[in-house]
mmCIF file of C-alpha atoms and ligand atoms in Angstrom:
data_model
loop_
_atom_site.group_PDB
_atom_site.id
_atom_site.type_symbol
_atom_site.label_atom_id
_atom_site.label_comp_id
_atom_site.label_asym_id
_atom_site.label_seq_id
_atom_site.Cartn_x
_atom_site.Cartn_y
_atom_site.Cartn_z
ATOM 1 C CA UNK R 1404 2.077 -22.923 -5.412
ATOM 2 C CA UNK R 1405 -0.585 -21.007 -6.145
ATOM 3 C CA UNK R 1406 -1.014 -17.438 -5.624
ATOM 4 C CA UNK R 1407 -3.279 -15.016 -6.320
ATOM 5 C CA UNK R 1408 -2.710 -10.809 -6.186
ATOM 6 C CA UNK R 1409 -5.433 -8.501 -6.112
ATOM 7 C CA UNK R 1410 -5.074 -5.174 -7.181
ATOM 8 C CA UNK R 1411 -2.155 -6.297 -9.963
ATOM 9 C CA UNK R 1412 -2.641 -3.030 -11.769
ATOM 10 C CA UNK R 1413 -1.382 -1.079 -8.698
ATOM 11 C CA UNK R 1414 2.117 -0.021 -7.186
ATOM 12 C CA UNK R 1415 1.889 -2.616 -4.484
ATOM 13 C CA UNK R 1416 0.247 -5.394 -6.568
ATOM 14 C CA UNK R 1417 2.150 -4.478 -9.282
ATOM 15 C CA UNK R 1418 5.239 -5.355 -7.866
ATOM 16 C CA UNK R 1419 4.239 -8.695 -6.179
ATOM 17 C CA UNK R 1420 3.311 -9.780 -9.240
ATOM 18 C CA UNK R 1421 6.903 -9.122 -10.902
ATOM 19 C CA UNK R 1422 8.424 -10.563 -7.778
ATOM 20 C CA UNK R 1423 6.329 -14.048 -8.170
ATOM 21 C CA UNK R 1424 5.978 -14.365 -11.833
ATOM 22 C CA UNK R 1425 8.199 -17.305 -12.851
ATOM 23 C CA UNK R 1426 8.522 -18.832 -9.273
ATOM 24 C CA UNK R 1427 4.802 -19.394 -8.362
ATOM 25 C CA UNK R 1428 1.488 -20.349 -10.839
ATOM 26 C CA UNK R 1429 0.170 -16.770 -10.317
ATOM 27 C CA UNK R 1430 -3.072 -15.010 -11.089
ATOM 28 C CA UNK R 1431 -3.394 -11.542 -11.722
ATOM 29 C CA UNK R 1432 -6.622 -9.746 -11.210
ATOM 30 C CA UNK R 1433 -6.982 -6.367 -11.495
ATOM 31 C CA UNK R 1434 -10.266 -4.098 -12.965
ATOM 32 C CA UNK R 1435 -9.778 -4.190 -16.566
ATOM 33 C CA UNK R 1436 -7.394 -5.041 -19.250
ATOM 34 C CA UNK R 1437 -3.335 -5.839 -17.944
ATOM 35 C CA UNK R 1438 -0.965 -2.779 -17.460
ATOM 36 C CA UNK R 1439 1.931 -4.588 -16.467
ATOM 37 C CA UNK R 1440 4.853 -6.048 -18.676
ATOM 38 C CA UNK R 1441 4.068 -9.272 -20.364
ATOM 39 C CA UNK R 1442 5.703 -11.953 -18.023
ATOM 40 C CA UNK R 1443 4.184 -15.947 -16.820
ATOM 41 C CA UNK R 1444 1.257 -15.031 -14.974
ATOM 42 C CA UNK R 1445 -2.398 -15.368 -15.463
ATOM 43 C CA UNK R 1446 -4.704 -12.125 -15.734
ATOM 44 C CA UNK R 1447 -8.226 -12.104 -14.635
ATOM 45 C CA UNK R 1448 -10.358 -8.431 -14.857
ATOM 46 C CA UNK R 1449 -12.619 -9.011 -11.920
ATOM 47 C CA UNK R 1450 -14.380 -6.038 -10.470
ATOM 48 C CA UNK R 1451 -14.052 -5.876 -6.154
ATOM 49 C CA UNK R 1452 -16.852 -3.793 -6.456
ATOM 50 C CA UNK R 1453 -19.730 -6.149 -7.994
ATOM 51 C CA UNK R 1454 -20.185 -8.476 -5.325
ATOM 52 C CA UNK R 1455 -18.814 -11.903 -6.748
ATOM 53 C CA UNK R 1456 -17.100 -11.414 -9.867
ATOM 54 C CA UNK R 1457 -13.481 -11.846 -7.699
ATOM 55 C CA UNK R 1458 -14.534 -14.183 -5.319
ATOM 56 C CA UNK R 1459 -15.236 -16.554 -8.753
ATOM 57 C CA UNK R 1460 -12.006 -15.567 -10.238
ATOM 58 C CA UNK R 1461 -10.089 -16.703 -6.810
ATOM 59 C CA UNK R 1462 -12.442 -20.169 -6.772
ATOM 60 C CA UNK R 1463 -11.665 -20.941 -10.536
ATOM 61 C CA UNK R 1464 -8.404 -20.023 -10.129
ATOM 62 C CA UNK R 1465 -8.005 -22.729 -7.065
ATOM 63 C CA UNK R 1466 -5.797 -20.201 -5.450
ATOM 64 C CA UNK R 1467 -3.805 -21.715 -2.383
ATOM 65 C CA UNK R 1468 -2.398 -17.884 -1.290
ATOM 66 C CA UNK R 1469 -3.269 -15.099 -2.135
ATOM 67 C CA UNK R 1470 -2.334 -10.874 -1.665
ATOM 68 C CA UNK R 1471 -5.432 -8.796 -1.601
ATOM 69 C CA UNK R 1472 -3.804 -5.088 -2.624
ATOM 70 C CA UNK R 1473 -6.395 -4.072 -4.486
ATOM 71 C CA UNK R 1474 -8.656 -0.790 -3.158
ATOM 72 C CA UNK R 1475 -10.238 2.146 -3.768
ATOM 73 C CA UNK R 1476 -6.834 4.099 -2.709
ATOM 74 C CA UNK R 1477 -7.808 7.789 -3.578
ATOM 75 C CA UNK R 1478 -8.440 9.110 -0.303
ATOM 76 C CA UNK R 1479 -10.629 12.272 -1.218
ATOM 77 C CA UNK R 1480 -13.129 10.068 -4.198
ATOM 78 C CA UNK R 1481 -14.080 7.672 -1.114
ATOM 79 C CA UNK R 1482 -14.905 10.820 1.021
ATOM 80 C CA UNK R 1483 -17.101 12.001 -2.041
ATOM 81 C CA UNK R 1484 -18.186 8.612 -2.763
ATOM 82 C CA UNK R 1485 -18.389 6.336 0.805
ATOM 83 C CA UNK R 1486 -20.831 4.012 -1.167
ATOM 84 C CA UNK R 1487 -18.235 3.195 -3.873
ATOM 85 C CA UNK R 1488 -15.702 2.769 -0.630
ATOM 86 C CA UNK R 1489 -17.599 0.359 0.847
ATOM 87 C CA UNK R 1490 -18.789 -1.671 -1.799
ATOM 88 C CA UNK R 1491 -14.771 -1.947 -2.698
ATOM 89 C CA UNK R 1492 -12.843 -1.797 0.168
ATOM 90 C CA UNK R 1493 -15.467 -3.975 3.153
ATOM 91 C CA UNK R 1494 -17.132 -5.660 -0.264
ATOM 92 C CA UNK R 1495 -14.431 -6.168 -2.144
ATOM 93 C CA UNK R 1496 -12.069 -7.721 0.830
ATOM 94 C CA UNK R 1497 -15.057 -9.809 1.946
ATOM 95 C CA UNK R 1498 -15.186 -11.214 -1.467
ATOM 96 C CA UNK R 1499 -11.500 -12.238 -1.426
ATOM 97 C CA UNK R 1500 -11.967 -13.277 2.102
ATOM 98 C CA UNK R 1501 -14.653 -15.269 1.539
ATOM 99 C CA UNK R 1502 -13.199 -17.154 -1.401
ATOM 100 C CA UNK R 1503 -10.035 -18.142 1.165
ATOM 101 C CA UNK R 1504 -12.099 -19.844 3.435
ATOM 102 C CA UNK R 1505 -13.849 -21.521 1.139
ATOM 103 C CA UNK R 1506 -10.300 -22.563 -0.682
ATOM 104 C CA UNK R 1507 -8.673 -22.919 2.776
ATOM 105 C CA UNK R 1508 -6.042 -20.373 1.274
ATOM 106 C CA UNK R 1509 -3.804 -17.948 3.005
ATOM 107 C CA UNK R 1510 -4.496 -14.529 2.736
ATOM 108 C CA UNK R 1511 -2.241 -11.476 3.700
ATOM 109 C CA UNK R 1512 -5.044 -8.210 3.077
ATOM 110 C CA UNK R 1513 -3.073 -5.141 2.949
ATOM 111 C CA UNK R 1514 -4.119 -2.222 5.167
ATOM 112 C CA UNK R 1515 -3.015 1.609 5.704
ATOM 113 C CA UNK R 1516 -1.800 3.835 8.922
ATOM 114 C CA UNK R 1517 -4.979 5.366 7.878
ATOM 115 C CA UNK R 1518 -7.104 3.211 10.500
ATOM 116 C CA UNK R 1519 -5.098 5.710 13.479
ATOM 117 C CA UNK R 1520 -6.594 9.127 13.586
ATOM 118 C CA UNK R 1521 -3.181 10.334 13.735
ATOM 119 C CA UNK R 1522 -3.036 11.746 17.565
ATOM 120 C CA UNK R 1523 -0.549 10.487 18.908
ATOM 121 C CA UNK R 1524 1.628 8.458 16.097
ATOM 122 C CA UNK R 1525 3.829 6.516 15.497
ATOM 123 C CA UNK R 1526 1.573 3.416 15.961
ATOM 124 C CA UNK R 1527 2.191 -0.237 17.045
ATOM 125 C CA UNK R 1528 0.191 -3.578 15.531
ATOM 126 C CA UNK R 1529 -1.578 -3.355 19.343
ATOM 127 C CA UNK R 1530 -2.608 0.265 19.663
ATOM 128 C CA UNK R 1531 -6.369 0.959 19.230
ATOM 129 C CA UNK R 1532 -7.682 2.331 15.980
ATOM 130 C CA UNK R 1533 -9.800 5.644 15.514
ATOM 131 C CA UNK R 1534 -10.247 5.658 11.328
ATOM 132 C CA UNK R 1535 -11.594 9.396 10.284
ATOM 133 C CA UNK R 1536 -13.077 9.575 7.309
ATOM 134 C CA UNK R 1537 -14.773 7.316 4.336
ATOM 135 C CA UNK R 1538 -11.534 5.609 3.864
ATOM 136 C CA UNK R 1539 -10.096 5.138 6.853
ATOM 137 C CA UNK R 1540 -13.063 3.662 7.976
ATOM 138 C CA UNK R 1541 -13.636 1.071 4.923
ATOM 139 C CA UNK R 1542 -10.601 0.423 5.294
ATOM 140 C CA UNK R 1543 -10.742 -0.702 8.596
ATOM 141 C CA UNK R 1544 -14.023 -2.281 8.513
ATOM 142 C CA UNK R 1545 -12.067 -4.515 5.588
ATOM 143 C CA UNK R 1546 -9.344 -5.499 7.786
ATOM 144 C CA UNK R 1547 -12.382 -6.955 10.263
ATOM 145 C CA UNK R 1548 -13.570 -8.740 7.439
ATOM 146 C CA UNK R 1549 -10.332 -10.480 6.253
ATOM 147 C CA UNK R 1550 -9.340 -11.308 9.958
ATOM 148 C CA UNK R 1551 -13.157 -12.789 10.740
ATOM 149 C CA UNK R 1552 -13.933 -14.406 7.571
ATOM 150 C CA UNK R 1553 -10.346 -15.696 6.274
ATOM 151 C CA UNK R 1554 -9.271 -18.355 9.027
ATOM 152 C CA UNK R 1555 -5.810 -17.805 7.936
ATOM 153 C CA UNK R 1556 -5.206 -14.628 7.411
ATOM 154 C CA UNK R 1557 -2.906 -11.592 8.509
ATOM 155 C CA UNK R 1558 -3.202 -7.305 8.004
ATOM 156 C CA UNK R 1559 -0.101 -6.155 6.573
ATOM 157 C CA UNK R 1560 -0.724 -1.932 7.078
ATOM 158 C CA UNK R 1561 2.009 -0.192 4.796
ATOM 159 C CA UNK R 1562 1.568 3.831 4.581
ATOM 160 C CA UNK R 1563 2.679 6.414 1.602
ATOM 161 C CA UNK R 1564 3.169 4.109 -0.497
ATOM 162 C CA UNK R 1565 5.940 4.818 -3.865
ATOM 163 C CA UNK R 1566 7.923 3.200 -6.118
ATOM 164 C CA UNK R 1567 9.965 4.194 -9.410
ATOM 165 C CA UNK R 1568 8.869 0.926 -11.656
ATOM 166 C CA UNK R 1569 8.488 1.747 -15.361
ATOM 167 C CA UNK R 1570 4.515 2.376 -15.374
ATOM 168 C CA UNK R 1571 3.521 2.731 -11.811
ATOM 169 C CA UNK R 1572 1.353 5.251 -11.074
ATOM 170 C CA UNK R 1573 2.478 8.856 -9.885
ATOM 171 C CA UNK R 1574 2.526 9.502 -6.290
ATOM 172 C CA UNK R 1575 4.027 12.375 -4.158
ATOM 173 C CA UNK R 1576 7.669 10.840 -4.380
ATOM 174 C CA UNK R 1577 7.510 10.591 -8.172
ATOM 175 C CA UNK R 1578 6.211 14.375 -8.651
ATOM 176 C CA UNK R 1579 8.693 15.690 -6.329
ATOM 177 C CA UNK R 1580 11.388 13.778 -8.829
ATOM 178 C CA UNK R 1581 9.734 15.385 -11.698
ATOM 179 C CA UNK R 1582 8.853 18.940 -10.569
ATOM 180 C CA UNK R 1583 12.056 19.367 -9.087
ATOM 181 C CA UNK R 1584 14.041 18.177 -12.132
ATOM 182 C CA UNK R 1585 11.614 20.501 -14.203
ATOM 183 C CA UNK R 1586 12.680 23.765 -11.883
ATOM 184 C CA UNK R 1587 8.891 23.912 -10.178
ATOM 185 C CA UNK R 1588 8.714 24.169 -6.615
ATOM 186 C CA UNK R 1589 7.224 21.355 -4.674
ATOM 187 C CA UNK R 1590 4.490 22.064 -1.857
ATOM 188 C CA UNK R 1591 4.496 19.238 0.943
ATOM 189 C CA UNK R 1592 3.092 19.146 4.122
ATOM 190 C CA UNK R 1593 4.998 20.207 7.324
ATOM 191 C CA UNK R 1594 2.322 19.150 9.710
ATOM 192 C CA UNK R 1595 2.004 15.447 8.720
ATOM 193 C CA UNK R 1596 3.966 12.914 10.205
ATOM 194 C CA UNK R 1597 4.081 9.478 7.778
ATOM 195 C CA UNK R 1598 5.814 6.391 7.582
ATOM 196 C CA UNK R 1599 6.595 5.555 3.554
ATOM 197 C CA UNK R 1600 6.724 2.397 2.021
ATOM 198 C CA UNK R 1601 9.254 1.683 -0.653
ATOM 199 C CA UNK R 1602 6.548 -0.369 -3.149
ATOM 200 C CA UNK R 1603 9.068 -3.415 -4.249
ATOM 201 C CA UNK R 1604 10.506 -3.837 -0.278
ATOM 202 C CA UNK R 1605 6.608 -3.457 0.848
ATOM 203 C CA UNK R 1606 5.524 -6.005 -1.776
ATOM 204 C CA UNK R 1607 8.297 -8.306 -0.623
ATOM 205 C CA UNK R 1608 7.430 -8.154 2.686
ATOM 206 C CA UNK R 1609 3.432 -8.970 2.276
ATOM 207 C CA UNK R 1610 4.604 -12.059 0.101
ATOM 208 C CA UNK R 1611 6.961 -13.125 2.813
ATOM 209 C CA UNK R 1612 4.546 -12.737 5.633
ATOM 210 C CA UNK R 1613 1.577 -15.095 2.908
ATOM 211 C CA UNK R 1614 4.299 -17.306 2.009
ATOM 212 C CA UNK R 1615 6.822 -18.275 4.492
ATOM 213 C CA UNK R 1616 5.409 -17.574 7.578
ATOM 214 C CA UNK R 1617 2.407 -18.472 9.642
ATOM 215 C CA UNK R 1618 1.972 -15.267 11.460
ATOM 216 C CA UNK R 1619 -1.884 -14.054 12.059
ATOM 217 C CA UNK R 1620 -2.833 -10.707 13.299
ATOM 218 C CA UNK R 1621 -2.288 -7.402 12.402
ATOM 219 C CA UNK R 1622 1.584 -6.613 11.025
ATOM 220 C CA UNK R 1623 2.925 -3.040 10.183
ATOM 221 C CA UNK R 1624 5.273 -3.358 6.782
ATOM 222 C CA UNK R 1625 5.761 0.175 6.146
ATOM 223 C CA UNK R 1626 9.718 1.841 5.778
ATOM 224 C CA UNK R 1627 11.374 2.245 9.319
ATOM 225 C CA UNK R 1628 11.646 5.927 9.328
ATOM 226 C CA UNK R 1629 8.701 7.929 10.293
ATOM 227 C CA UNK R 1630 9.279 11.819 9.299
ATOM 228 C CA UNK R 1631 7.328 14.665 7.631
ATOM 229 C CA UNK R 1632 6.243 15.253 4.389
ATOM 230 C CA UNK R 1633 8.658 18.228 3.656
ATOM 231 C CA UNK R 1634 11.601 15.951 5.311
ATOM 232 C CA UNK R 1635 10.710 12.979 3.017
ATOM 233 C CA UNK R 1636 10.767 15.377 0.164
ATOM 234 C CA UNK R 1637 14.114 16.987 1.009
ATOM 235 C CA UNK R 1638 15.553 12.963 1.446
ATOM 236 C CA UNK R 1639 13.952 12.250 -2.080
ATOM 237 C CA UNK R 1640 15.617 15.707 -3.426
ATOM 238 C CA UNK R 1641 19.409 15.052 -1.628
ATOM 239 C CA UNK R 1642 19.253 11.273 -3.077
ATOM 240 C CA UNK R 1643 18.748 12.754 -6.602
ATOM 241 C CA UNK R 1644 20.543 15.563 -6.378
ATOM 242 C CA UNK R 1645 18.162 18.036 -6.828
ATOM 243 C CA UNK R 1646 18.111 21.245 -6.262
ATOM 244 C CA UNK R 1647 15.269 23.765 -5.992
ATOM 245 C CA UNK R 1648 12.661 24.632 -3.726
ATOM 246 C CA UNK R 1649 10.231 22.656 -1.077
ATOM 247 C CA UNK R 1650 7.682 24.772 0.026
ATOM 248 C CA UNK R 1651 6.356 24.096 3.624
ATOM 249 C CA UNK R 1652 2.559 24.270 3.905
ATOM 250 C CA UNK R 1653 -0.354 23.281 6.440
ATOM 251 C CA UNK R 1654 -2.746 20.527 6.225
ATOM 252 C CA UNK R 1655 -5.437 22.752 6.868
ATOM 253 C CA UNK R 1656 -4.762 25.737 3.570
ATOM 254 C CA UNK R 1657 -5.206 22.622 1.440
ATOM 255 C CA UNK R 1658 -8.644 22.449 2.365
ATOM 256 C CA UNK R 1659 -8.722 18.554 1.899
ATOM 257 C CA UNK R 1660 -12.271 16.900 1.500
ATOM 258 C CA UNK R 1661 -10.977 14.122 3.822
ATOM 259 C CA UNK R 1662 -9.178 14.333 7.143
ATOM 260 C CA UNK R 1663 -5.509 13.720 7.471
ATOM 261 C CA UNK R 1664 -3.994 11.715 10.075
ATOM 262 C CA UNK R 1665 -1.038 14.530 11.160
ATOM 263 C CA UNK R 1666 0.909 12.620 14.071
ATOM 264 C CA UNK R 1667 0.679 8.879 12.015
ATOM 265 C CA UNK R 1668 3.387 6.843 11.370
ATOM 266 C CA UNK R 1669 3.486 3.234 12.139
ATOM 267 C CA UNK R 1670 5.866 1.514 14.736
ATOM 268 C CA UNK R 1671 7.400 -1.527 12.857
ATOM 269 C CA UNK R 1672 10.068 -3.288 15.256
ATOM 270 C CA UNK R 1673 7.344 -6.488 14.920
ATOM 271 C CA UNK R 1674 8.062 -7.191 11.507
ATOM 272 C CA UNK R 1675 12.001 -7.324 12.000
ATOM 273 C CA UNK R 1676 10.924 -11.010 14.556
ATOM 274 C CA UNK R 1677 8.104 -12.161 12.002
ATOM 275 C CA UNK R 1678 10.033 -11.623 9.346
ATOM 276 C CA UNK R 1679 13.708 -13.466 8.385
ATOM 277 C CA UNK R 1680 14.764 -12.228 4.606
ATOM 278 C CA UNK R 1681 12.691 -8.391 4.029
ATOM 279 C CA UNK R 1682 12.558 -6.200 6.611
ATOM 280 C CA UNK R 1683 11.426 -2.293 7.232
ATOM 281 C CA UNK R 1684 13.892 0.228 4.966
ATOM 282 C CA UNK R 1685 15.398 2.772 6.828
ATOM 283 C CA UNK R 1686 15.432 6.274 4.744
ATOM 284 C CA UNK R 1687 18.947 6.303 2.984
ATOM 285 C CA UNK R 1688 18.284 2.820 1.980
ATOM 286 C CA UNK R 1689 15.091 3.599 0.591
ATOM 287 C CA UNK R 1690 16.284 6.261 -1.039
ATOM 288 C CA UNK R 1691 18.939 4.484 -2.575
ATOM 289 C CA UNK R 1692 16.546 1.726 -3.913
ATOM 290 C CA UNK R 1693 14.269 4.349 -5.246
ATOM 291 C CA UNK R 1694 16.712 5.586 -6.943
ATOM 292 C CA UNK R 1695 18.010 2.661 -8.750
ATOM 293 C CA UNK R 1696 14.530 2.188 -10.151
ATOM 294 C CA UNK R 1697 14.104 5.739 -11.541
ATOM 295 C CA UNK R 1698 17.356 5.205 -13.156
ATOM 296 C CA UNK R 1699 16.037 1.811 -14.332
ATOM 297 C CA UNK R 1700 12.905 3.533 -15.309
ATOM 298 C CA UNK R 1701 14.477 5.878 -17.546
ATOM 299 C CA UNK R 1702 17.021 3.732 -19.797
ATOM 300 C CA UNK R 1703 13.919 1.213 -20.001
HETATM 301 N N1 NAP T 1279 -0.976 4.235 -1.978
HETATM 302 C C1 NAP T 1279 -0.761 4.510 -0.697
HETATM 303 O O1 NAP T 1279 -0.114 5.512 -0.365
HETATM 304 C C2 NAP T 1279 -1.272 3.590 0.364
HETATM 305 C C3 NAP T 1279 -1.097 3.964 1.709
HETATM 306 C C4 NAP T 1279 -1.541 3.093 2.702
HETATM 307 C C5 NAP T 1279 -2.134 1.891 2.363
HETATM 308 N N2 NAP T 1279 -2.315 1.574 1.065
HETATM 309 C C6 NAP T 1279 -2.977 0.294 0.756
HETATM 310 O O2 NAP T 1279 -2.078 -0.495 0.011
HETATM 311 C C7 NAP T 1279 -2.795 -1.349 -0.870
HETATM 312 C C8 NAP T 1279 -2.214 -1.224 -2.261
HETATM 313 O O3 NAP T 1279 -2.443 0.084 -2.740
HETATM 314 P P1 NAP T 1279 -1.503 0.746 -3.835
HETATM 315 O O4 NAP T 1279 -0.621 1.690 -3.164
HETATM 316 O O5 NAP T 1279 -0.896 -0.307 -4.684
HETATM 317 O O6 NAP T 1279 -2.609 1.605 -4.614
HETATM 318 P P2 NAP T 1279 -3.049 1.598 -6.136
HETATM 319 O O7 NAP T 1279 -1.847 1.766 -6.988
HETATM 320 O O8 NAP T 1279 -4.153 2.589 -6.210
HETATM 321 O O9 NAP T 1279 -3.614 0.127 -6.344
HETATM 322 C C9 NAP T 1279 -4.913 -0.264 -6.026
HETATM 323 C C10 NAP T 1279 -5.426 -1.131 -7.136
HETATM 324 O O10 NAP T 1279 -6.770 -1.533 -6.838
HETATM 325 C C11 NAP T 1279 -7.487 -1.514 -8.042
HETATM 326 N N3 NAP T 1279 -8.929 -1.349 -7.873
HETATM 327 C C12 NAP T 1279 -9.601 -0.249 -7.455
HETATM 328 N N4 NAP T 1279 -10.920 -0.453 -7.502
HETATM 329 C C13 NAP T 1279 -11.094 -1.705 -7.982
HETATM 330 C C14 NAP T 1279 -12.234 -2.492 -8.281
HETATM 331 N N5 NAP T 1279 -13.476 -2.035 -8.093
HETATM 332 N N6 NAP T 1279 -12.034 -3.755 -8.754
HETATM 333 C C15 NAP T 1279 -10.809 -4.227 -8.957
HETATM 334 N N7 NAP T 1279 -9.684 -3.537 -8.697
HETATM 335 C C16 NAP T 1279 -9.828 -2.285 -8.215
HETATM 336 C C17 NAP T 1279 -6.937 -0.326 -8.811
HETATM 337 O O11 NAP T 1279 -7.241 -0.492 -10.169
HETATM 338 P P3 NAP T 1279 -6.866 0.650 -11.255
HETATM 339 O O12 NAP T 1279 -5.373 0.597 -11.351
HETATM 340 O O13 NAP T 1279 -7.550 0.184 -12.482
HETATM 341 O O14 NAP T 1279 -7.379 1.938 -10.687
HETATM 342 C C18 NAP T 1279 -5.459 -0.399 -8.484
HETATM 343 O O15 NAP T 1279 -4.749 -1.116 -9.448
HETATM 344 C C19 NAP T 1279 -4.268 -0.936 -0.738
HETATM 345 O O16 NAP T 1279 -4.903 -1.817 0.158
HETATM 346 C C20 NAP T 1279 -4.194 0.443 -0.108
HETATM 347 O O17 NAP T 1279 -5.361 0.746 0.634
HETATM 348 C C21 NAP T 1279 -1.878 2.376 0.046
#
């Protein structure tokens, strides 16, 4: 078959890539040259920003499914930049959207807890969203656009995304690894409840839902276990076994440019009756996995 992934460059992307390469024709697109290990996939540079340059890629391509992961993920540059937000995550997904209906391909868009204003968490696939902030509320306004434009299509939200593949990007998981293991203290946030989402199990579950299932609507493919930000750390710190400290601080002292949701998290009991082969992580398990890539990562 063929399948397209958006965002190939990124932790999610990334990883469904690896996971298809060899068993599917697959094209790559990501913004710029390849960052990922050689391996039998396509790449295509394609900006999600300029308004066709994807949607052509997708159409040459003749892609049958494809994974749109790619986004303007840094939280704080959308605040300062809702124009670039838009442009990528409405424009962008309406580009890949648009190409799938014209293809008559499947599409699974991926989505964040992000689009709950984090009031009254964790969150099922039916509660109603409240995004806050630049990209929150792209991000929902993409989801819109996959679901109307894309006649087959389905939301997968995951949430804290990490994952310990040689070259993925840093995230709050990896620096914890690193800062602890260096003797620095790690700050993390006592006041915000999350759901994670293991990159490789996450990745496996959005190509599950665009590939062997039918399912349309909104489906939450996050980890199972919602906790706080200093609990995740201490899980991520016992799993390693590292000590040192994990400093407790506030949302608010950060003085963030963009809102946080603080009671997220996303329900996820749906995905265990869409879903026959992945299904949501619980912590330890996670943990375990995570670990068995950072040792990967390091003898690699
Ligand atoms: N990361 C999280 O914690 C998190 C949480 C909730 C939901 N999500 C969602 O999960 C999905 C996957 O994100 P991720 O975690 O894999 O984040 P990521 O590592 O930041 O990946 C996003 C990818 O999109 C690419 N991209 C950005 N702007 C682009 C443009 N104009 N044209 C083409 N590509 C562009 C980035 O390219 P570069 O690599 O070149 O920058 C990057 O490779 C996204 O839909 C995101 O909103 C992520």
């Amino acid at each position: 078959m063929k399948v397209a992934v958006t965002g190939a460059n990124g932790l999610l992307g990334g990883e469904a890539v690896a996971q298809l390469a060899g068993r599917h024709e697959v094209l790559a697109v990501g913004r710029g040259p390849c960052r990922l290990a050689a391996g039998p996939f396509a790449w295509a540079d394609a900006d999600l920003g300029d308004g066709r340059s994807v949607e052509q890629a997708l159409r040459a391509f003749g892609a049958e499914a494809v994974l749109h992961a790619g986004a303007l993920t840094d939280v704080d540059a959308c605040e300062r930049e809702p124009e670039a937000a838009w442009r990528v995550n409405v424009g962008g997904t309406e580009q890949v959207a648009r190409a799938c209906r014209a293809l008559g391909a499947r599409l699974v868009a991926v989505s964040t807890d992000y689009v709950f204003d984090g009031t009254a968490g964790p969150y099922g696939e039916d509660d109603v969203p409240n995004p806050r902030g630049a990209y929150a509320r792209t991000k929902r306004c993409g989801e819109e656009a996959a679901l109307l434009l894309a006649p087959d299509c389905a939301v997968a939200r995951v949430a804290v995304v990490y994952g310990g593949r040689p070259g993925a990007k840093s995230t709050f998981a990896t620096q914890v690894v690193e800062k602890l293991s260096r003797g620095e203290p790690v700050k993390a946030f006592s006041d915000q409840q999350v759901s994670t989402t293991l990159a490789a199990n996450g990745a496996a579950m959005c190509l599950e839902l665009l590939l062997k299932t039918a399912y349309r609507g909104v489906l939450h493919t996050s980890d199972a276990t919602v906790l706080d930000r200093v609990e995740f750390a201490r899980r991520i710190a016992r799993r390693f076994g590292l000590g040192g400290e994990i400093v407790p601080v506030k949302t608010a002292e950060a003085k963030l440019l963009a809102p946080r949701p603080l009671q997220g998290g996303l329900r996820v009991e749906r995905a265990a009756t869409v879903l026959r082969s992945h299904r949501p992580l619980a912590i330890d398990e996670a943990m375990d996995r995570f670990h068995a890539e950072w040792v990967l990562r390091k003898t690699a």
